Short mmCIF file of C-alpha atoms in Angstrom, two decimals:
data_model
loop_
_atom_site.label_atom_id
_atom_site.label_comp_id
_atom_site.label_asym_id
_atom_site.label_seq_id
_atom_site.Cartn_x
_atom_site.Cartn_y
_atom_site.Cartn_z
CA UNK A 1 -85.28 -15.20 -41.48
CA UNK A 2 -86.96 -14.08 -44.68
CA UNK A 3 -86.18 -10.41 -44.09
CA UNK A 4 -83.19 -10.65 -46.39
CA UNK A 5 -83.17 -12.75 -49.54
CA UNK A 6 -79.67 -13.95 -50.42
CA UNK A 7 -77.63 -14.99 -53.43
CA UNK A 8 -75.97 -18.27 -52.44
CA UNK A 9 -73.21 -20.35 -54.00
CA UNK A 10 -72.15 -23.90 -53.17
CA UNK A 11 -68.48 -24.55 -53.94
CA UNK A 12 -67.71 -28.22 -54.54
CA UNK A 13 -71.32 -28.81 -55.49
CA UNK A 14 -70.72 -32.14 -57.23
CA UNK A 15 -69.13 -33.83 -54.20
CA UNK A 16 -70.95 -35.87 -51.56
CA UNK A 17 -71.13 -32.97 -49.08
CA UNK A 18 -71.81 -30.35 -51.76
CA UNK A 19 -74.81 -32.28 -53.03
CA UNK A 20 -76.03 -32.67 -49.45
CA UNK A 21 -75.65 -28.91 -48.93
CA UNK A 22 -77.91 -28.22 -51.90
CA UNK A 23 -80.44 -30.79 -50.66
CA UNK A 24 -80.36 -29.22 -47.17
CA UNK A 25 -80.83 -25.67 -48.50
CA UNK A 26 -83.90 -26.91 -50.37
CA UNK A 27 -85.37 -28.94 -47.52
CA UNK A 28 -84.95 -26.16 -44.96
CA UNK A 29 -86.28 -23.52 -47.37
CA UNK A 30 -83.27 -21.30 -46.91
CA UNK A 31 -84.13 -17.74 -48.02
CA UNK A 32 -82.15 -17.52 -51.26
CA UNK A 33 -83.19 -15.57 -54.34
CA UNK A 34 -80.69 -17.63 -56.32
CA UNK A 35 -78.46 -20.66 -55.76
CA UNK A 36 -75.44 -21.41 -57.93
CA UNK A 37 -73.46 -24.65 -58.12
CA UNK A 38 -69.69 -24.15 -58.46
CA UNK A 39 -66.99 -26.77 -58.99
CA UNK A 40 -63.77 -27.48 -60.88
CA UNK A 41 -63.50 -27.39 -64.66
CA UNK A 42 -63.86 -31.20 -64.72
CA UNK A 43 -67.39 -30.90 -63.36
CA UNK A 44 -68.50 -27.78 -65.21
CA UNK A 45 -71.64 -28.37 -67.27
CA UNK A 46 -73.00 -31.17 -65.09
CA UNK A 47 -76.60 -30.94 -63.90
CA UNK A 48 -77.60 -31.28 -60.26
CA UNK A 49 -81.26 -31.61 -59.15
CA UNK A 50 -82.56 -28.66 -57.14
CA UNK A 51 -86.12 -27.59 -56.31
CA UNK A 52 -87.70 -29.64 -59.05
CA UNK A 53 -85.28 -28.38 -61.69
CA UNK A 54 -81.60 -28.62 -62.52
CA UNK A 55 -78.63 -26.45 -61.61
CA UNK A 56 -75.92 -26.26 -64.26
CA UNK A 57 -72.52 -26.52 -62.58
CA UNK A 58 -70.31 -23.51 -63.24
CA UNK A 59 -66.52 -23.56 -63.24
CA UNK A 60 -65.08 -21.97 -60.10
CA UNK A 61 -62.79 -19.02 -60.78
CA UNK A 62 -61.76 -15.73 -59.22
CA UNK A 63 -64.83 -13.96 -60.61
CA UNK A 64 -67.38 -16.42 -59.23
CA UNK A 65 -68.23 -14.41 -56.11
CA UNK A 66 -69.03 -10.91 -57.36
CA UNK A 67 -72.77 -11.54 -57.35
CA UNK A 68 -72.94 -13.76 -54.25
CA UNK A 69 -73.73 -12.86 -50.63
CA UNK A 70 -72.95 -16.26 -49.12
CA UNK A 71 -70.80 -19.20 -50.22
CA UNK A 72 -70.82 -22.67 -48.68
CA UNK A 73 -67.47 -24.33 -49.42
CA UNK A 74 -66.86 -28.08 -49.53
CA UNK A 75 -64.10 -28.51 -52.06
CA UNK A 76 -61.00 -29.35 -50.01
CA UNK A 77 -58.45 -27.33 -48.08
CA UNK A 78 -56.40 -26.14 -51.04
CA UNK A 79 -59.44 -24.71 -52.81
CA UNK A 80 -60.61 -23.02 -49.61
CA UNK A 81 -57.21 -21.50 -48.90
CA UNK A 82 -57.11 -20.00 -52.39
CA UNK A 83 -60.70 -18.95 -53.00
CA UNK A 84 -62.17 -18.11 -49.56
CA UNK A 85 -60.12 -14.87 -49.24
CA UNK A 86 -61.07 -13.98 -52.83
CA UNK A 87 -64.74 -14.47 -51.97
CA UNK A 88 -64.42 -12.28 -48.87
CA UNK A 89 -62.76 -9.50 -50.87
CA UNK A 90 -65.75 -9.69 -53.22
CA UNK A 91 -68.08 -9.04 -50.29
CA UNK A 92 -69.19 -12.66 -49.87
CA UNK A 93 -69.38 -14.44 -46.48
CA UNK A 94 -67.86 -17.94 -46.53
CA UNK A 95 -68.85 -20.99 -44.47
CA UNK A 96 -66.02 -23.43 -45.09
CA UNK A 97 -66.25 -27.19 -44.51
CA UNK A 98 -62.54 -27.95 -44.96
CA UNK A 99 -59.89 -27.98 -42.24
CA UNK A 100 -58.08 -25.00 -43.79
CA UNK A 101 -59.35 -22.29 -41.42
CA UNK A 102 -60.55 -24.20 -38.35
CA UNK A 103 -57.64 -23.43 -36.05
CA UNK A 104 -57.06 -19.88 -37.31
CA UNK A 105 -57.58 -17.69 -34.22
CA UNK A 106 -59.30 -15.07 -36.40
CA UNK A 107 -61.88 -17.55 -37.71
CA UNK A 108 -64.86 -18.73 -35.62
CA UNK A 109 -65.28 -22.51 -35.47
CA UNK A 110 -68.99 -22.99 -34.86
CA UNK A 111 -71.61 -25.58 -33.98
CA UNK A 112 -74.85 -23.56 -33.66
CA UNK A 113 -76.18 -25.61 -30.72
CA UNK A 114 -72.92 -25.02 -28.83
CA UNK A 115 -71.29 -21.65 -29.59
CA UNK A 116 -73.48 -19.52 -31.91
CA UNK A 117 -72.33 -16.27 -30.27
CA UNK A 118 -68.86 -16.77 -31.78
CA UNK A 119 -70.37 -15.91 -35.17
CA UNK A 120 -70.52 -12.24 -34.20
CA UNK A 121 -66.71 -12.16 -34.38
CA UNK A 122 -66.42 -13.36 -37.97
CA UNK A 123 -64.37 -11.40 -40.51
CA UNK A 124 -65.84 -13.04 -43.58
CA UNK A 125 -64.90 -16.69 -43.03
CA UNK A 126 -66.58 -19.15 -40.63
CA UNK A 127 -65.22 -22.67 -40.26
CA UNK A 128 -67.39 -25.77 -40.12
CA UNK A 129 -65.82 -28.28 -37.69
CA UNK A 130 -64.77 -31.83 -38.39
CA UNK A 131 -67.74 -34.21 -38.71
CA UNK A 132 -66.70 -36.41 -35.78
CA UNK A 133 -66.15 -33.35 -33.58
CA UNK A 134 -69.57 -31.83 -34.34
CA UNK A 135 -71.65 -34.78 -33.18
CA UNK A 136 -69.57 -35.19 -30.04
CA UNK A 137 -69.71 -31.56 -28.86
CA UNK A 138 -73.50 -31.25 -29.21
CA UNK A 139 -73.67 -34.00 -26.58
CA UNK A 140 -70.74 -32.83 -24.46
CA UNK A 141 -71.80 -29.18 -24.16
CA UNK A 142 -74.95 -29.69 -22.03
CA UNK A 143 -73.05 -32.12 -19.78
CA UNK A 144 -70.18 -29.64 -19.46
CA UNK A 145 -72.58 -26.90 -18.35
CA UNK A 146 -73.84 -29.08 -15.50
CA UNK A 147 -70.79 -31.04 -14.37
CA UNK A 148 -67.73 -29.39 -16.01
CA UNK A 149 -65.91 -31.95 -18.13
CA UNK A 150 -62.31 -32.67 -17.12
CA UNK A 151 -61.35 -35.40 -19.59
CA UNK A 152 -62.72 -37.18 -22.65
CA UNK A 153 -61.59 -40.46 -24.24
CA UNK A 154 -63.19 -41.07 -27.63
CA UNK A 155 -62.96 -43.87 -30.18
CA UNK A 156 -64.71 -43.30 -33.49
CA UNK A 157 -66.21 -45.67 -36.05
CA UNK A 158 -66.41 -43.51 -39.17
CA UNK A 159 -68.29 -44.22 -42.40
CA UNK A 160 -66.60 -44.22 -45.79
CA UNK A 161 -68.77 -41.33 -47.00
CA UNK A 162 -66.58 -39.14 -44.82
CA UNK A 163 -63.90 -39.59 -47.47
CA UNK A 164 -66.25 -38.78 -50.34
CA UNK A 165 -67.86 -40.31 -53.41
CA UNK A 166 -64.74 -42.23 -54.48
CA UNK A 167 -64.60 -44.05 -51.15
CA UNK A 168 -68.29 -44.99 -51.35
CA UNK A 169 -67.68 -46.39 -54.82
CA UNK A 170 -64.54 -48.22 -53.72
CA UNK A 171 -66.34 -50.09 -50.94
CA UNK A 172 -69.21 -51.02 -53.29
CA UNK A 173 -66.67 -52.33 -55.83
CA UNK A 174 -64.69 -54.28 -53.24
CA UNK A 175 -67.82 -56.04 -51.95
CA UNK A 176 -68.69 -57.12 -55.50
CA UNK A 177 -65.12 -58.24 -56.15
CA UNK A 178 -65.01 -60.35 -52.99
CA UNK A 179 -68.38 -61.99 -53.67
CA UNK A 180 -67.05 -62.88 -57.12
CA UNK A 181 -63.92 -64.42 -55.59
CA UNK A 182 -61.71 -61.59 -56.89
CA UNK A 183 -58.94 -59.78 -55.05
CA UNK A 184 -60.34 -56.43 -53.79
CA UNK A 185 -58.57 -53.41 -55.24
CA UNK A 186 -57.70 -50.53 -52.87
CA UNK A 187 -56.91 -47.06 -54.20
CA UNK A 188 -58.69 -44.57 -51.96
CA UNK A 189 -57.57 -46.30 -48.75
CA UNK A 190 -54.20 -48.03 -48.12
CA UNK A 191 -55.98 -51.36 -47.53
CA UNK A 192 -59.37 -52.83 -48.40
CA UNK A 193 -62.20 -51.27 -46.40
CA UNK A 194 -64.87 -53.89 -47.22
CA UNK A 195 -65.28 -56.22 -44.20
CA UNK A 196 -62.36 -54.48 -42.51
CA UNK A 197 -61.54 -51.66 -40.07
CA UNK A 198 -58.71 -49.18 -40.59
CA UNK A 199 -57.35 -47.38 -37.48
CA UNK A 200 -56.03 -44.69 -39.78
CA UNK A 201 -57.91 -41.54 -40.85
CA UNK A 202 -55.86 -38.77 -42.50
CA UNK A 203 -52.06 -38.69 -42.19
CA UNK A 204 -49.96 -39.80 -39.24
CA UNK A 205 -48.21 -37.02 -37.31
CA UNK A 206 -44.93 -36.98 -35.41
CA UNK A 207 -46.69 -37.95 -32.17
CA UNK A 208 -48.10 -41.11 -33.88
CA UNK A 209 -51.64 -39.75 -33.71
CA UNK A 210 -53.44 -39.12 -36.98
CA UNK A 211 -54.39 -35.65 -38.08
CA UNK A 212 -58.06 -36.62 -37.64
CA UNK A 213 -57.42 -37.53 -34.00
CA UNK A 214 -55.68 -34.26 -33.25
CA UNK A 215 -58.45 -32.33 -35.03
CA UNK A 216 -60.91 -33.74 -32.49
CA UNK A 217 -58.70 -32.65 -29.59
CA UNK A 218 -58.00 -29.10 -30.73
CA UNK A 219 -61.40 -28.38 -32.27
CA UNK A 220 -63.29 -29.56 -29.18
CA UNK A 221 -61.32 -27.19 -26.95
CA UNK A 222 -61.87 -24.27 -29.33
CA UNK A 223 -65.61 -24.87 -29.83
CA UNK A 224 -66.26 -25.46 -26.12
CA UNK A 225 -64.14 -22.42 -25.24
CA UNK A 226 -62.22 -24.39 -22.62
CA UNK A 227 -58.61 -25.43 -23.17
CA UNK A 228 -58.54 -27.18 -19.79
CA UNK A 229 -60.61 -30.08 -21.17
CA UNK A 230 -58.22 -32.98 -21.74
CA UNK A 231 -59.09 -35.22 -24.67
CA UNK A 232 -57.56 -38.21 -26.41
CA UNK A 233 -58.91 -39.85 -29.55
CA UNK A 234 -58.59 -42.97 -31.70
CA UNK A 235 -60.32 -42.64 -35.07
CA UNK A 236 -61.23 -45.70 -37.13
CA UNK A 237 -62.68 -46.08 -40.63
CA UNK A 238 -65.31 -48.84 -40.75
CA UNK A 239 -67.25 -50.49 -43.62
CA UNK A 240 -70.41 -48.40 -43.20
CA UNK A 241 -71.69 -46.12 -45.97
CA UNK A 242 -73.33 -43.34 -43.93
CA UNK A 243 -73.21 -42.44 -40.24
CA UNK A 244 -70.33 -41.98 -37.81
CA UNK A 245 -70.44 -43.71 -34.42
CA UNK A 246 -68.42 -42.80 -31.32
CA UNK A 247 -67.68 -44.44 -27.99
CA UNK A 248 -67.14 -41.53 -25.60
CA UNK A 249 -65.91 -41.70 -22.01
CA UNK A 250 -66.36 -38.51 -20.01
CA UNK A 251 -64.93 -37.56 -16.62
CA UNK A 252 -66.57 -34.60 -14.87
CA UNK A 253 -65.75 -32.50 -11.83
CA UNK A 254 -69.31 -32.80 -10.48
CA UNK A 255 -70.93 -36.21 -10.57
CA UNK A 256 -73.68 -36.71 -13.14
CA UNK A 257 -75.62 -39.96 -12.82
CA UNK A 258 -76.79 -41.80 -15.95
CA UNK A 259 -80.39 -40.90 -15.09
CA UNK A 260 -79.46 -37.22 -14.79
CA UNK A 261 -77.52 -37.38 -18.04
CA UNK A 262 -80.54 -38.79 -19.86
CA UNK A 263 -82.71 -35.90 -18.62
CA UNK A 264 -80.06 -33.30 -19.52
CA UNK A 265 -79.54 -34.73 -23.01
CA UNK A 266 -83.26 -35.21 -23.68
CA UNK A 267 -83.59 -31.42 -23.35
CA UNK A 268 -80.48 -30.58 -25.40
CA UNK A 269 -80.98 -28.97 -28.83
CA UNK A 270 -80.27 -31.26 -31.76
CA UNK A 271 -79.98 -34.38 -29.59
CA UNK A 272 -82.24 -37.42 -29.28
CA UNK A 273 -81.76 -40.01 -26.55
CA UNK A 274 -82.23 -43.64 -27.62
CA UNK A 275 -81.36 -45.58 -24.50
CA UNK A 276 -83.20 -48.63 -23.30
CA UNK A 277 -80.77 -51.56 -23.37
CA UNK A 278 -83.30 -54.01 -21.94
CA UNK A 279 -85.42 -53.44 -25.04
CA UNK A 280 -82.31 -53.40 -27.27
CA UNK A 281 -82.81 -49.69 -28.01
CA UNK A 282 -79.59 -47.85 -28.81
CA UNK A 283 -78.38 -45.66 -31.70
CA UNK A 284 -76.99 -47.22 -34.87
CA UNK A 285 -75.82 -45.73 -38.18
CA UNK A 286 -78.92 -47.08 -39.92
CA UNK A 287 -81.01 -44.89 -37.57
CA UNK A 288 -78.94 -41.79 -38.29
CA UNK A 289 -78.62 -41.98 -42.07
CA UNK A 290 -80.58 -39.11 -43.60
CA UNK A 291 -81.48 -37.66 -40.21
CA UNK A 292 -80.59 -34.23 -38.80
CA UNK A 293 -80.41 -35.17 -35.11
CA UNK A 294 -77.47 -36.54 -33.15
CA UNK A 295 -78.43 -39.72 -31.32
CA UNK A 296 -77.02 -40.82 -27.96
CA UNK A 297 -77.49 -44.00 -25.95
CA UNK A 298 -75.69 -46.69 -23.89
CA UNK A 299 -75.48 -44.01 -21.18
CA UNK A 300 -73.94 -45.70 -18.16
CA UNK A 301 -71.63 -45.01 -15.27
CA UNK A 302 -67.91 -45.56 -15.63
CA UNK A 303 -67.42 -47.70 -12.56
CA UNK A 304 -63.62 -47.32 -12.65
CA UNK A 305 -63.66 -43.64 -11.55
CA UNK A 306 -65.71 -41.44 -9.24
CA UNK A 307 -67.36 -39.14 -11.79
CA UNK A 308 -67.44 -40.89 -15.13
CA UNK A 309 -69.94 -41.65 -17.88
CA UNK A 310 -69.82 -43.81 -21.00
CA UNK A 311 -71.83 -42.69 -24.03
CA UNK A 312 -72.49 -43.99 -27.54
CA UNK A 313 -73.07 -41.19 -30.08
CA UNK A 314 -74.22 -41.59 -33.69
CA UNK A 315 -75.00 -39.05 -36.43
CA UNK A 316 -75.17 -38.77 -40.21
CA UNK A 317 -71.73 -37.41 -41.11
CA UNK A 318 -72.96 -35.78 -44.32
CA UNK A 319 -75.91 -34.09 -42.59
CA UNK A 320 -75.11 -32.85 -39.08
CA UNK A 321 -71.45 -33.65 -39.60
CA UNK A 322 -71.16 -31.33 -42.59
CA UNK A 323 -73.99 -29.96 -44.74
CA UNK A 324 -76.63 -29.35 -42.08
CA UNK A 325 -74.19 -27.69 -39.69
CA UNK A 326 -73.03 -25.35 -42.47
CA UNK A 327 -76.62 -24.41 -43.38
CA UNK A 328 -77.51 -23.94 -39.70
CA UNK A 329 -74.56 -21.54 -39.42
CA UNK A 330 -75.92 -19.66 -42.43
CA UNK A 331 -79.37 -19.52 -40.82
CA UNK A 332 -77.95 -17.98 -37.64
CA UNK A 333 -76.00 -15.47 -39.74
CA UNK A 334 -79.25 -14.41 -41.41
CA UNK A 335 -81.24 -14.40 -38.17
CA UNK A 336 -78.66 -12.17 -36.45
CA UNK A 337 -77.99 -10.00 -39.52
CA UNK A 338 -74.37 -11.11 -39.76
CA UNK A 339 -74.21 -11.68 -43.52
CA UNK A 340 -71.71 -8.90 -43.98
CA UNK A 341 -67.97 -8.42 -44.14
#
C-alpha cells in the first residue's frame, strides 16, 4: 500500500464523522504525504489533533482540490453535490459519506468486505453507504452466498451520534435538564430523545416509510448486486450515544441452521460472533463503541417459517458505519491502483 504516497483532504473535518475519519487515517497509518482538514467558513481556523500535532482547518472552496489526490467527504448532501464534481475535475478521487450519490447508477456504492470489485468502475466518485446498511450487509453477504437470501425484515435502534455533534449535545443537555426537574428542550429532534425512542429517522415519504428506511432497502440491493432480495425496514432513534443495533430476520432459499450460521459468520471478514445466551453473551452498543468490527449474536431459528434466522447486529456507527468504511475504500483504491480519474 505504500507504493504511492497520497495527498489527502477530509471535507467536513470538524463534524463527528470527519473527526473520526482523521483519527482512522492516523490509526491505520494510511499512506499520505499530507492531510488537510477542510470545512465551512464557520469552522475555518479551528485546530484538530492529528499525529501528535494540530491540523488548522481550512475553508472549503472551489480551489481546495488542486493539490489533492483523494478527498473523504462528510459534510452533508448539499456540499457533496456541489463540491464532489469540482474535486473530480481537479483530478481528485472522492469517497463521499452523504446520501447524495449513493443511488446514482454511475457511482459505486461500496462496502469493502462485500463488493470491492465495484470500485474498478468508479469515475471519480465512490459512495459510502448508510451506516445502518453497512453493518447489516457485512453479515448478510456471507449468508447470502451460502443460502441465497429471499427476504429481510430489519428494525434498527440507532444512536444519536448518527445525527452528529448537535444531537449528542442535545441528549446530554436533556438528561441534565430532567435530573434538575426542568422541561427538556428539543431542537435537533422533533421530541425529546433522552429516555425515549423515536420511530422517525430522516423525513417521511409518500409511502409512510422514512427516507432512512428506504435507504436500507435500495442500498442493500445495490451493494449485494441482487434486486430480487425483498427487504422492509423500521428505523428507530434511541437514547444511546454511540453504536447502532439491529434486529434482523432473514429468510433464505436454502436452509441455514443457527450452528451453520455461527460457523459462516465466524469466518466472515470484519465480523465477530458474540453468541452464548446461556452465559448472557450477546452484542451491545457498549461493546461496539470505538471498535472496528461488526458484532452479531442472538442467532436463532425463526420457527414461524421453513428457512429463517433471527440475528442481532451491533456496530459503531461512526467507525464501521462511516469513517472506517470510507478509509477502507481508500485503502482498496490504493492497493488496486485505482486512485485516478
